[in-house]
XYZ file of C-alpha atoms in Angstrom:
737
model
C 154.687 -19.236 -12.070
C 151.755 -21.241 -11.569
C 152.832 -23.220 -8.549
C 153.968 -26.618 -9.425
C 153.759 -26.046 -13.020
C 157.411 -25.080 -13.631
C 156.352 -22.440 -15.917
C 157.873 -18.988 -15.178
C 156.210 -15.732 -16.031
C 158.941 -13.514 -17.567
C 159.607 -10.008 -17.553
C 157.937 -8.115 -20.776
C 160.503 -6.858 -23.471
C 159.070 -3.450 -22.595
C 160.666 -3.282 -19.327
C 163.948 -4.034 -21.017
C 163.704 -1.317 -23.665
C 166.447 0.874 -21.890
C 169.993 -0.027 -21.251
C 171.278 -1.313 -18.059
C 173.887 1.325 -17.703
C 172.624 2.701 -14.129
C 175.752 2.091 -11.924
C 175.189 5.157 -10.170
C 171.822 3.917 -8.799
C 173.534 0.643 -7.768
C 176.242 2.238 -5.861
C 174.456 5.123 -4.352
C 170.819 4.036 -3.650
C 170.340 0.586 -2.628
C 173.470 -1.394 -2.839
C 175.503 -2.272 0.319
C 178.598 -4.181 0.515
C 179.021 -6.730 3.319
C 181.794 -9.481 3.414
C 179.816 -11.679 5.803
C 176.221 -11.491 4.116
C 176.415 -15.277 3.395
C 176.441 -15.776 7.248
C 172.551 -15.090 7.054
C 172.369 -18.639 5.409
C 174.204 -20.288 8.346
C 172.097 -22.975 10.157
C 170.623 -21.912 13.595
C 171.766 -24.789 15.527
C 175.238 -25.498 16.609
C 175.450 -28.982 15.344
C 174.321 -27.950 11.869
C 176.863 -25.259 11.852
C 179.535 -27.626 12.887
C 178.458 -29.995 10.068
C 178.473 -27.025 7.508
C 182.087 -26.271 8.427
C 183.207 -30.022 8.257
C 181.509 -30.683 4.950
C 182.971 -27.527 3.441
C 186.461 -28.700 4.374
C 185.828 -32.262 3.196
C 184.482 -30.941 -0.340
C 187.132 -28.355 -0.757
C 189.510 -31.120 -0.118
C 187.895 -33.539 -2.549
C 187.743 -30.575 -5.044
C 191.404 -30.139 -5.005
C 191.809 -33.970 -5.972
C 189.193 -33.556 -8.679
C 190.830 -30.932 -10.390
C 194.021 -32.995 -10.507
C 192.116 -36.098 -11.814
C 191.149 -37.148 -15.139
C 188.390 -34.821 -16.611
C 184.930 -36.339 -16.521
C 181.962 -35.623 -18.676
C 179.457 -33.425 -17.058
C 177.060 -35.429 -14.634
C 179.329 -38.568 -14.746
C 180.823 -39.485 -11.391
C 184.111 -41.099 -10.927
C 184.019 -42.344 -7.349
C 182.022 -39.178 -6.529
C 185.099 -36.965 -7.788
C 184.236 -35.645 -11.151
C 184.387 -32.255 -12.682
C 184.127 -31.130 -16.265
C 186.911 -29.709 -18.410
C 185.206 -26.418 -18.376
C 184.988 -26.390 -14.457
C 188.713 -27.384 -14.442
C 189.739 -24.299 -16.587
C 187.522 -22.046 -14.670
C 188.689 -22.905 -11.026
C 192.423 -22.988 -12.015
C 192.342 -19.875 -14.069
C 193.749 -21.509 -17.081
C 191.525 -19.307 -19.475
C 192.637 -15.793 -19.667
C 190.386 -13.232 -17.791
C 187.934 -11.662 -20.185
C 187.977 -14.368 -22.934
C 185.549 -16.811 -21.208
C 182.102 -16.680 -22.606
C 178.914 -16.786 -20.578
C 178.186 -20.170 -21.631
C 181.560 -21.561 -20.603
C 181.233 -20.040 -17.080
C 177.629 -21.461 -16.910
C 178.648 -24.827 -17.853
C 181.581 -24.791 -15.349
C 179.533 -23.436 -12.566
C 176.868 -26.144 -13.340
C 179.654 -28.853 -12.934
C 180.803 -27.226 -9.549
C 177.350 -27.181 -7.749
C 176.749 -30.734 -9.270
C 179.994 -31.881 -7.781
C 179.030 -30.176 -4.489
C 175.662 -31.952 -4.438
C 177.196 -35.444 -5.186
C 179.772 -35.048 -2.626
C 177.279 -33.930 0.064
C 175.057 -36.928 -0.676
C 178.037 -39.238 -0.245
C 179.608 -37.667 2.706
C 176.138 -36.942 4.623
C 175.975 -40.767 5.740
C 179.512 -40.101 7.416
C 178.027 -37.379 9.701
C 176.654 -38.144 13.269
C 173.124 -38.887 12.279
C 171.818 -39.585 15.850
C 170.308 -36.094 15.903
C 167.850 -35.194 12.906
C 170.009 -31.975 12.427
C 172.855 -34.042 11.217
C 171.662 -34.429 7.760
C 171.229 -31.683 5.103
C 167.497 -30.844 4.492
C 167.961 -30.437 0.752
C 170.490 -30.536 -2.006
C 170.963 -27.750 -4.790
C 171.394 -28.291 -8.401
C 171.387 -25.974 -11.325
C 168.822 -25.774 -14.232
C 168.513 -23.290 -17.026
C 165.597 -20.964 -16.834
C 164.897 -21.873 -20.520
C 163.817 -25.249 -18.865
C 161.100 -23.402 -17.020
C 159.155 -22.688 -20.022
C 159.273 -18.995 -19.953
C 156.765 -17.132 -21.973
C 159.505 -15.025 -23.520
C 161.895 -17.857 -24.530
C 163.178 -15.698 -27.581
C 164.863 -13.676 -24.899
C 168.342 -15.255 -24.767
C 169.246 -13.264 -21.908
C 166.767 -15.264 -19.691
C 168.574 -18.507 -20.371
C 170.902 -18.166 -17.407
C 171.019 -20.425 -14.390
C 168.959 -20.898 -11.365
C 169.591 -23.031 -8.376
C 166.778 -25.336 -7.432
C 166.071 -27.943 -4.627
C 166.298 -31.519 -4.968
C 165.442 -34.262 -2.415
C 168.857 -35.421 -0.790
C 167.361 -38.805 -0.302
C 166.944 -39.286 -4.070
C 169.020 -42.006 -5.623
C 170.767 -39.648 -8.158
C 170.521 -35.901 -7.518
C 170.509 -35.251 -11.329
C 167.138 -33.439 -11.714
C 166.123 -30.199 -10.192
C 162.500 -29.077 -9.933
C 162.556 -25.606 -11.585
C 159.478 -24.570 -9.814
C 161.427 -24.575 -6.576
C 164.273 -22.309 -7.718
C 165.890 -20.702 -4.776
C 168.027 -18.227 -6.414
C 169.144 -16.972 -9.831
C 172.804 -17.183 -10.880
C 173.718 -14.330 -13.248
C 177.056 -14.554 -15.253
C 179.000 -11.998 -17.200
C 182.391 -11.379 -18.348
C 185.198 -10.002 -16.109
C 184.567 -6.403 -15.212
C 181.072 -6.336 -15.971
C 179.728 -6.441 -12.274
C 177.251 -3.696 -12.603
C 175.653 -5.544 -15.629
C 175.464 -8.590 -13.666
C 173.888 -6.976 -10.833
C 171.264 -5.404 -13.144
C 170.286 -8.848 -14.608
C 170.006 -10.396 -11.238
C 167.736 -7.432 -10.057
C 165.401 -7.971 -13.070
C 165.127 -11.797 -12.832
C 164.851 -11.521 -8.814
C 161.566 -9.743 -9.514
C 160.511 -13.007 -11.161
C 161.070 -14.787 -7.863
C 158.987 -12.575 -6.098
C 156.308 -12.540 -8.676
C 156.053 -16.469 -9.004
C 156.589 -17.427 -5.632
C 153.896 -15.918 -3.129
C 155.575 -17.487 -0.110
C 158.958 -15.608 -0.880
C 160.000 -13.339 1.933
C 163.362 -12.303 0.774
C 165.663 -13.510 -2.082
C 169.242 -14.788 -2.547
C 171.297 -14.289 -5.829
C 174.745 -14.899 -7.123
C 176.703 -12.902 -9.639
C 179.831 -14.418 -11.382
C 182.061 -12.258 -13.435
C 184.817 -14.312 -14.846
C 186.237 -15.994 -11.677
C 184.790 -13.649 -9.051
C 181.766 -14.724 -7.396
C 179.478 -12.647 -5.369
C 176.492 -13.660 -2.962
C 173.535 -11.060 -2.881
C 170.773 -10.844 -0.435
C 167.712 -8.815 -1.410
C 165.610 -7.632 1.479
C 162.675 -5.232 1.519
C 164.873 -2.027 1.300
C 168.196 -2.818 -0.190
C 170.269 -5.447 -1.742
C 173.408 -6.473 0.268
C 176.327 -8.004 -1.716
C 179.354 -9.788 -0.479
C 182.667 -8.736 -1.844
C 184.509 -10.879 -4.487
C 185.192 -14.516 -3.837
C 187.962 -15.588 -6.328
C 187.139 -19.216 -7.134
C 190.838 -19.712 -8.207
C 191.969 -19.247 -4.680
C 191.566 -21.518 -1.840
C 189.772 -18.939 0.298
C 187.435 -17.846 -2.431
C 186.359 -21.294 -3.541
C 185.956 -22.470 0.029
C 183.788 -19.536 0.873
C 181.547 -20.101 -1.946
C 181.222 -23.926 -1.064
C 180.332 -22.964 2.387
C 177.394 -20.713 1.161
C 176.086 -23.412 -0.907
C 176.371 -26.064 1.797
C 174.807 -23.533 4.237
C 171.738 -23.278 1.996
C 171.438 -27.054 2.121
C 171.366 -27.177 6.012
C 169.626 -23.942 7.011
C 165.968 -23.548 7.845
C 163.395 -22.706 5.323
C 162.911 -19.444 6.316
C 166.426 -18.767 5.805
C 166.144 -19.523 2.151
C 163.629 -16.728 1.966
C 160.479 -18.773 2.138
C 157.491 -18.335 4.421
C 156.856 -21.456 6.247
C 153.323 -20.233 7.227
C 152.208 -20.386 3.663
C 152.752 -23.653 1.733
C 151.460 -24.876 -1.671
C 149.598 -28.275 -1.995
C 150.591 -29.378 -5.270
C 148.396 -32.567 -5.352
C 145.189 -30.416 -5.034
C 146.736 -26.895 -6.324
C 145.792 -24.644 -3.493
C 147.766 -22.523 -0.850
C 147.514 -23.164 2.859
C 147.823 -20.072 4.614
C 148.147 -19.541 8.490
C 146.500 -16.022 9.440
C 147.272 -14.715 12.835
C 144.542 -15.044 15.484
C 143.924 -11.441 16.448
C 140.318 -10.739 15.869
C 137.860 -7.785 16.762
C 136.693 -9.614 19.748
C 139.825 -11.619 20.863
C 143.532 -10.995 20.765
C 144.519 -14.681 21.843
C 143.144 -16.853 19.486
C 145.479 -19.289 17.563
C 146.252 -18.703 13.832
C 143.384 -19.814 11.632
C 144.040 -21.734 8.510
C 142.742 -20.419 4.829
C 142.914 -22.226 1.643
C 143.433 -20.251 -1.466
C 143.699 -20.943 -5.226
C 143.800 -17.445 -6.801
C 146.632 -15.100 -6.162
C 145.110 -11.694 -6.983
C 147.895 -9.225 -6.243
C 151.380 -10.196 -7.156
C 154.652 -8.715 -5.569
C 156.682 -8.403 -8.593
C 158.819 -5.596 -7.491
C 161.929 -5.615 -5.827
C 161.860 -3.313 -2.821
C 158.923 -2.295 -0.416
C 156.051 -4.055 1.323
C 155.986 -6.817 -0.997
C 151.997 -6.906 -0.715
C 150.121 -10.004 -1.910
C 146.589 -10.826 -2.054
C 144.768 -14.169 -2.209
C 141.032 -14.887 -2.481
C 140.405 -17.537 0.164
C 138.170 -19.447 2.508
C 138.530 -21.091 5.810
C 136.674 -24.086 4.652
C 138.611 -26.358 2.364
C 135.415 -27.654 0.732
C 134.793 -23.944 -0.204
C 138.213 -23.114 -1.606
C 136.488 -22.505 -4.998
C 133.766 -20.174 -3.347
C 136.073 -17.719 -1.376
C 134.710 -15.364 0.898
C 137.891 -13.641 2.437
C 140.733 -11.684 0.954
C 143.925 -12.521 2.536
C 146.439 -9.544 2.429
C 150.288 -10.270 3.165
C 152.700 -7.355 3.292
C 155.777 -6.152 5.115
C 155.024 -2.556 6.452
C 157.250 -0.234 8.452
C 156.903 -0.365 12.060
C 158.620 0.964 15.202
C 160.940 -1.440 17.121
C 159.386 -2.018 20.503
C 156.503 0.325 20.221
C 152.948 -0.311 21.365
C 151.628 2.562 19.322
C 148.979 1.135 16.953
C 148.286 4.339 15.104
C 149.951 3.008 11.965
C 148.709 -0.589 12.330
C 146.331 -1.346 9.573
C 144.537 -3.941 11.684
C 143.850 -1.450 14.498
C 142.747 1.271 11.969
C 140.355 -0.739 10.151
C 138.681 -2.015 13.447
C 138.328 1.551 14.689
C 136.802 2.596 11.254
C 134.329 0.008 11.259
C 133.295 0.602 14.846
C 133.033 4.434 14.295
C 131.137 3.817 11.165
C 128.645 1.593 12.882
C 128.227 4.181 15.587
C 127.175 6.795 12.836
C 124.691 4.368 11.743
C 126.488 3.779 8.255
C 125.980 0.435 6.624
C 129.629 -1.037 6.244
C 128.588 -3.382 3.353
C 130.813 -1.150 1.029
C 133.759 -0.971 3.367
C 136.534 -3.355 3.961
C 136.093 -5.102 7.432
C 138.842 -7.151 9.084
C 138.181 -10.696 10.184
C 141.427 -11.383 12.018
C 145.147 -10.674 11.481
C 148.294 -9.546 12.997
C 152.075 -10.255 12.836
C 153.221 -13.635 11.114
C 155.202 -15.827 13.594
C 158.328 -18.120 12.600
C 158.346 -21.192 14.407
C 155.065 -20.279 16.141
C 157.013 -17.978 18.559
C 158.997 -15.282 16.967
C 157.745 -12.337 15.015
C 158.753 -12.343 11.390
C 160.707 -9.168 10.809
C 163.765 -7.629 9.060
C 165.772 -8.108 12.210
C 165.462 -12.054 11.713
C 166.489 -11.887 8.099
C 169.807 -9.641 8.680
C 170.504 -10.552 12.568
C 174.095 -11.831 11.600
C 175.292 -8.843 9.748
C 173.204 -5.845 11.152
C 176.299 -4.427 12.940
C 178.439 -4.785 9.869
C 176.023 -2.984 7.417
C 175.316 -0.196 9.975
C 178.970 0.402 10.482
C 179.675 0.524 6.697
C 176.654 2.633 5.796
C 176.914 6.170 7.648
C 175.588 7.873 4.632
C 171.998 6.039 4.986
C 170.792 8.297 7.987
C 167.198 7.966 7.122
C 164.754 5.652 5.986
C 164.728 4.970 2.174
C 161.477 5.681 0.332
C 159.315 2.534 0.673
C 158.826 2.395 -2.970
C 157.158 -0.833 -3.942
C 156.996 -0.141 -7.698
C 160.554 0.521 -7.922
C 159.932 4.093 -9.551
C 161.885 7.000 -8.139
C 164.935 4.634 -7.597
C 165.250 1.904 -9.941
C 166.693 2.119 -13.568
C 164.233 2.719 -16.191
C 164.267 -0.963 -17.521
C 162.854 -1.993 -13.977
C 160.267 0.668 -13.764
C 158.847 0.489 -17.021
C 155.881 -1.487 -18.093
C 154.117 -1.936 -14.860
C 150.519 -2.487 -14.741
C 147.671 -3.790 -12.650
C 149.901 -5.642 -10.171
C 151.818 -2.853 -8.864
C 151.173 -1.247 -5.377
C 153.198 0.699 -3.042
C 153.340 2.805 0.167
C 156.338 5.052 0.172
C 157.140 6.489 3.640
C 159.953 8.889 4.213
C 159.923 9.957 7.851
C 163.031 11.926 8.696
C 162.462 11.836 12.333
C 163.395 8.254 12.163
C 167.089 7.540 11.894
C 167.832 3.851 10.853
C 170.313 2.491 8.414
C 168.151 -0.636 8.172
C 164.513 0.406 8.354
C 162.391 -1.997 10.521
C 159.506 -3.974 9.008
C 157.287 -6.658 10.140
C 155.610 -9.309 8.267
C 151.789 -8.781 8.708
C 148.762 -10.725 7.395
C 145.166 -9.720 7.592
C 141.789 -11.544 6.564
C 139.416 -9.007 5.120
C 136.016 -8.988 3.858
C 134.267 -8.469 1.583
C 136.243 -9.758 -1.410
C 136.329 -7.633 -4.563
C 137.666 -7.734 -8.114
C 140.555 -5.566 -9.195
C 139.888 -2.660 -11.380
C 141.197 -4.539 -14.416
C 138.448 -7.078 -13.923
C 135.815 -4.432 -14.823
C 134.399 -4.407 -18.422
C 133.868 -0.835 -19.327
C 134.607 2.803 -18.307
C 131.040 3.038 -17.009
C 131.795 0.525 -14.298
C 135.016 2.205 -13.442
C 133.484 5.448 -12.832
C 130.533 3.899 -10.645
C 133.555 2.085 -8.560
C 135.723 5.242 -8.217
C 132.776 7.232 -7.083
C 131.811 4.842 -4.432
C 135.350 4.689 -3.399
C 135.615 8.287 -2.941
C 132.312 8.377 -0.909
C 133.863 5.945 1.300
C 137.124 8.096 1.583
C 135.079 11.070 2.595
C 133.113 9.229 5.251
C 136.112 7.868 6.689
C 137.830 11.105 6.850
C 134.736 13.259 8.191
C 133.269 10.711 10.605
C 136.345 8.530 11.598
C 139.217 11.107 11.206
C 141.457 8.995 8.936
C 143.079 10.118 5.852
C 143.833 7.339 3.386
C 146.918 8.792 1.479
C 147.312 6.081 -1.093
C 144.603 6.254 -3.678
C 145.830 3.913 -6.598
C 144.621 1.488 -9.033
C 145.360 -1.387 -6.687
C 143.564 0.196 -3.643
C 140.291 0.182 -5.010
C 138.153 -2.919 -5.648
C 134.758 -3.674 -7.325
C 132.218 -5.679 -5.606
C 128.717 -6.717 -6.790
C 125.632 -5.906 -4.663
C 122.073 -6.921 -5.788
C 123.557 -7.513 -9.354
C 125.206 -3.965 -9.561
C 128.754 -3.046 -9.360
C 129.958 -1.034 -6.260
C 133.343 0.045 -5.269
C 135.405 -0.501 -2.137
C 138.374 1.521 -0.859
C 140.985 -1.003 0.572
C 144.680 -0.868 1.900
C 144.937 1.538 4.814
C 148.810 0.822 5.348
C 149.366 4.523 4.708
C 146.374 5.896 6.492
C 146.874 8.351 9.158
C 144.643 9.803 12.068
C 144.179 13.493 11.561
C 142.983 16.131 14.017
C 140.046 18.375 13.994
C 141.944 20.753 11.711
C 142.905 17.842 9.345
C 146.520 18.833 9.638
C 148.681 15.922 8.477
C 152.433 16.493 8.824
C 154.402 16.344 5.282
C 155.368 12.786 4.621
C 155.865 10.875 1.406
C 153.256 8.337 0.927
C 151.638 6.640 -1.841
C 152.208 4.886 -5.200
C 154.537 6.992 -7.501
C 152.205 7.017 -10.600
C 149.480 8.260 -8.774
C 151.118 10.330 -6.069
C 150.516 14.094 -5.797
C 153.035 16.544 -7.028
C 153.548 17.981 -3.504
C 153.700 14.258 -2.173
C 156.240 13.510 -4.869
C 158.375 16.481 -3.956
C 158.062 15.608 -0.126
C 157.333 19.360 0.300
C 156.544 20.881 3.653
C 152.934 21.664 2.488
C 150.654 19.540 4.962
C 148.983 16.529 3.131
C 145.148 16.613 2.855
C 142.188 15.206 1.144
C 143.161 17.315 -1.946
C 146.238 15.148 -2.500
C 144.034 12.094 -2.554
C 141.730 13.778 -5.110
C 144.707 14.521 -7.211
C 145.555 11.003 -6.905
C 142.065 9.909 -8.071
C 142.806 12.271 -11.182
C 145.890 10.305 -12.055
C 144.117 6.874 -11.570
C 141.432 8.230 -14.187
C 144.114 9.405 -16.397
C 146.084 6.308 -16.135
C 143.220 3.888 -17.070
C 142.023 6.062 -19.544
C 145.224 5.814 -21.565
C 146.328 2.082 -20.679
C 142.590 0.794 -20.878
C 140.427 -0.408 -17.972
C 139.946 -4.136 -18.718
C 142.691 -6.614 -18.514
C 142.196 -7.368 -22.221
C 142.577 -3.547 -23.180
C 145.580 -3.180 -20.847
C 147.299 -6.268 -22.645
C 146.521 -4.911 -26.085
C 148.139 -1.537 -25.086
C 151.106 -3.159 -23.632
C 151.556 -5.490 -26.835
C 151.256 -2.131 -28.961
C 153.984 -0.431 -26.942
C 156.332 -3.305 -27.071
C 156.068 -3.361 -30.667
C 156.863 0.280 -31.008
C 159.781 0.110 -28.478
C 161.247 -2.757 -30.731
C 161.116 -0.504 -33.735
C 162.043 2.529 -32.195
C 164.491 2.518 -29.317
C 163.771 6.286 -28.614
C 160.160 5.893 -28.322
C 158.482 6.779 -25.231
C 154.960 5.808 -24.228
C 152.278 8.371 -22.955
C 152.668 8.852 -19.241
C 155.942 6.838 -19.009
C 157.527 9.588 -17.079
C 154.831 9.221 -14.428
C 156.463 6.129 -13.319
C 160.083 6.202 -14.383
C 162.872 8.338 -12.822
C 163.366 10.086 -9.537
C 160.264 11.238 -7.459
C 161.360 14.818 -8.555
C 161.458 13.966 -12.315
C 157.994 12.245 -11.927
C 156.624 15.432 -10.225
C 158.199 17.629 -13.046
C 156.536 15.497 -15.540
C 153.031 15.874 -13.949
C 153.544 19.662 -13.310
C 154.297 19.951 -17.122
C 151.169 18.132 -18.055
C 148.917 20.235 -15.525
C 150.322 23.907 -16.273
C 146.814 24.463 -18.028
C 143.771 22.819 -19.131
C 145.064 23.091 -22.793
C 148.204 21.559 -21.976
C 146.576 18.630 -19.924
C 144.081 17.972 -22.846
C 147.085 17.789 -25.312
C 149.487 15.850 -23.154
C 147.106 13.392 -21.434
C 143.416 13.647 -22.623
C 144.270 13.242 -26.136
C 145.970 9.888 -25.483
C 142.698 8.425 -23.980
C 141.231 5.445 -25.749
C 138.436 5.888 -28.194
C 136.229 2.881 -27.580
C 132.797 3.391 -26.123
C 132.677 4.942 -22.602
C 135.982 6.456 -22.820
C 134.497 9.726 -23.866
C 132.740 9.853 -20.638
C 135.843 8.931 -18.586
C 137.795 11.824 -20.538
C 135.008 14.441 -19.604
C 135.396 13.175 -15.915
C 139.247 13.739 -15.859
C 138.804 17.188 -17.417
C 136.126 17.992 -14.892
C 138.334 16.751 -11.909
C 141.328 18.594 -13.290
C 139.264 21.886 -13.687
C 137.532 21.892 -10.202
C 140.716 20.644 -8.277
C 143.430 22.796 -9.793
C 141.775 25.508 -12.062
C 138.407 26.211 -10.172
C 137.388 29.613 -11.834
C 135.206 30.308 -8.707
C 138.446 30.756 -6.718
C 140.805 33.592 -6.929
C 143.761 33.391 -9.387
C 146.049 32.602 -6.626
C 144.241 29.417 -5.750
C 144.660 27.971 -9.335
C 147.251 26.218 -10.983
C 150.461 23.986 -9.768
C 153.008 26.614 -9.945
C 153.835 29.481 -7.443
C 152.528 32.655 -8.409
C 154.142 36.173 -8.004
C 151.684 38.831 -6.870
C 152.454 42.472 -6.814
C 151.239 44.589 -4.133
C 151.270 48.322 -4.554
C 151.583 50.908 -2.004
C 148.507 51.939 -0.525
C 147.706 55.779 -0.716
C 148.463 57.570 2.424
C 150.885 54.836 3.898
C 154.542 55.587 4.408
C 155.751 52.727 2.416
C 157.730 53.700 -0.442
C 158.137 50.558 -2.378
C 155.810 47.953 -3.995
C 156.141 44.329 -2.664
C 156.123 40.981 -4.354
C 154.348 38.260 -2.698
C 155.047 34.675 -3.897
C 152.067 32.487 -3.203
C 151.987 28.628 -3.603
C 148.436 27.515 -4.930
C 148.678 24.288 -3.109
C 148.962 26.245 0.213
C 146.175 28.533 -0.675
C 143.866 25.699 -1.641
C 144.111 24.434 1.971
C 142.523 27.365 3.520
C 139.272 25.996 5.134
C 136.754 27.829 2.909
C 138.820 26.942 -0.357
C 139.367 23.304 0.643
C 135.646 22.771 1.831
C 134.373 24.313 -1.562
C 136.783 22.175 -3.800
C 135.831 19.114 -1.817
C 132.012 19.868 -2.251
C 132.695 20.614 -5.975
C 134.542 17.262 -6.618
C 132.173 15.240 -4.741
C 129.346 16.723 -6.871
C 131.378 15.972 -10.008
C 131.674 12.354 -8.983
C 128.106 11.989 -8.233
C 127.000 13.581 -11.540
C 129.174 11.179 -13.446
C 128.095 8.190 -11.289
C 124.460 8.926 -12.180
C 125.374 9.111 -15.958
C 127.422 6.031 -15.893
C 124.525 4.086 -13.951
C 122.110 5.381 -16.655
C 124.558 4.261 -19.477
C 125.181 0.855 -17.843
C 121.633 -0.079 -16.314
C 119.340 2.106 -18.452
C 118.164 4.169 -15.442
C 119.239 7.029 -13.281
C 120.272 6.306 -9.569
């Protein structure tokens, strides 16, 4: 959504080409039931809590009166006590279960929310208003998402409801601003709860994508007369149990939830109060924590940004967003700083900074300078730290779920380890949610079995970084891409060899392009997954990265140590991904449109490389392994799908060379080649007492980690990148570097 425009960017039809029938995922992976989840919306002050209870009781009583009064047309108040006939039938259970249509339930629910808003407006003056906490901070009304001018209005499934904020001081609370949508309300017939969940999942992604200041999200499902409240946080969705609106307890519980949303603090709605939108001049005002390389105690600095570069349009994970910004309002259109906002994992109460990106970047920059390296092409931290709520409290997942943490943990003994931090939704989400992702997806999956947490702990961190760069999709040709990738891998090697940090998340989002002296250069960014390695470069097995670009061993979470060879494998997948989908934004959009057209005409059509992002981690690993069983198979299954426009021949050749020297290096023994384990027969040596031959199963991934083999492969790959960079520079600028 362009902030303030009321225009909602919709999920593409390609994302919806698969059915929603994935109840197993909903039950076994990310869904938790918690009867009291609505308590997370209760106000933080005792007075406001008392007012919520009092208003809930009054509105419930008034609703009983309204249900027995003469029906009123929707939106017309009779002494403040009007509900529509559809609402009357819904709340009294007159219509047989299963016979109600979505339109009828939507109409009934709209009338109910309108009734609650109007009663709150009338009753708020009866509260003790000597304290500012005595009034509701907002009212909620319902608007159809078709009113938000969606780009896919032909998709009727999008024309459901959303609750949006209106000013409680307005004369008539009849018009909601769609741009301020608080939550989606998804309706289905009785017994279709899983379908309602899946639709809510899809559209909640729109909230994350269109509201950069979204920390977490609320949602509501309505199946017949059964209402459920859902809270989406970084690692799971927590749903209430059924609230039957035909019963006094059920309707009172739902009214209390709506009233709570009107009284609670802004951060309890899921918004970030440290990031606000100036609608008059159309820019974001962002507070960045004050820790700098020279001072840990500075106050937060204010940055101004128009452009949201990276969008968090995924459901779970770090929800990383990026802005081009300036700390000078007059230079808001000439930004010089990149603001990164994310929710990485952290250890409760730990002072260990080995996984803190700010500390890692500060250390890298200092060590590079000590080695006499020019840091122009390296990301440098200006300031950053943990975002504060109310200027005092660290913003973390404990604040979001504090009222119900005990209930969730008690009800969830099966979740003994941290779930994968899978920001692109692949590996866990239904296919309709994983398909169609492109330039805005990024992730950092961490599966550390040494930590036993039912609710993984995350902190909200924000960094101000320089230099600013363009995403890869802003490049205009494969030649520019090759140059940028080569520079990024040079930085990768220097950071590993000179500073001792392994990046572990090479992906399309984590490499940027900058311009130096009129020529394109590459910058490696995002060190959330980076880890300090020892002199032997041993890194414990741990699943990290972005699924379409994760190495096979990484996807399988095998016991094989992670190394720079995994990052080189990720680079191979980046080259293949962009070779198939296109480098520039225009090419990617054209590819997307072509895929959508094919999906509409053939429901069984599966795009090239779709299996690299859909399904479980093991399934993605299996797909990649099938593509890499040999160079001929790699050519037929991947390279033959590369685009044919100018420059893509060179990109295809680069992919072939990377694959060959990484996985099929003919200068190494057969045991070092390939992606599948090899059985080697060892015969009895003459003169020994061993009477039987033995079979040794050798893993090529393990063999390639031997120091001599690893060093050779690294040298070969670096030479390949340098060779193709020189060729790309010659093709682009007309001279060799």
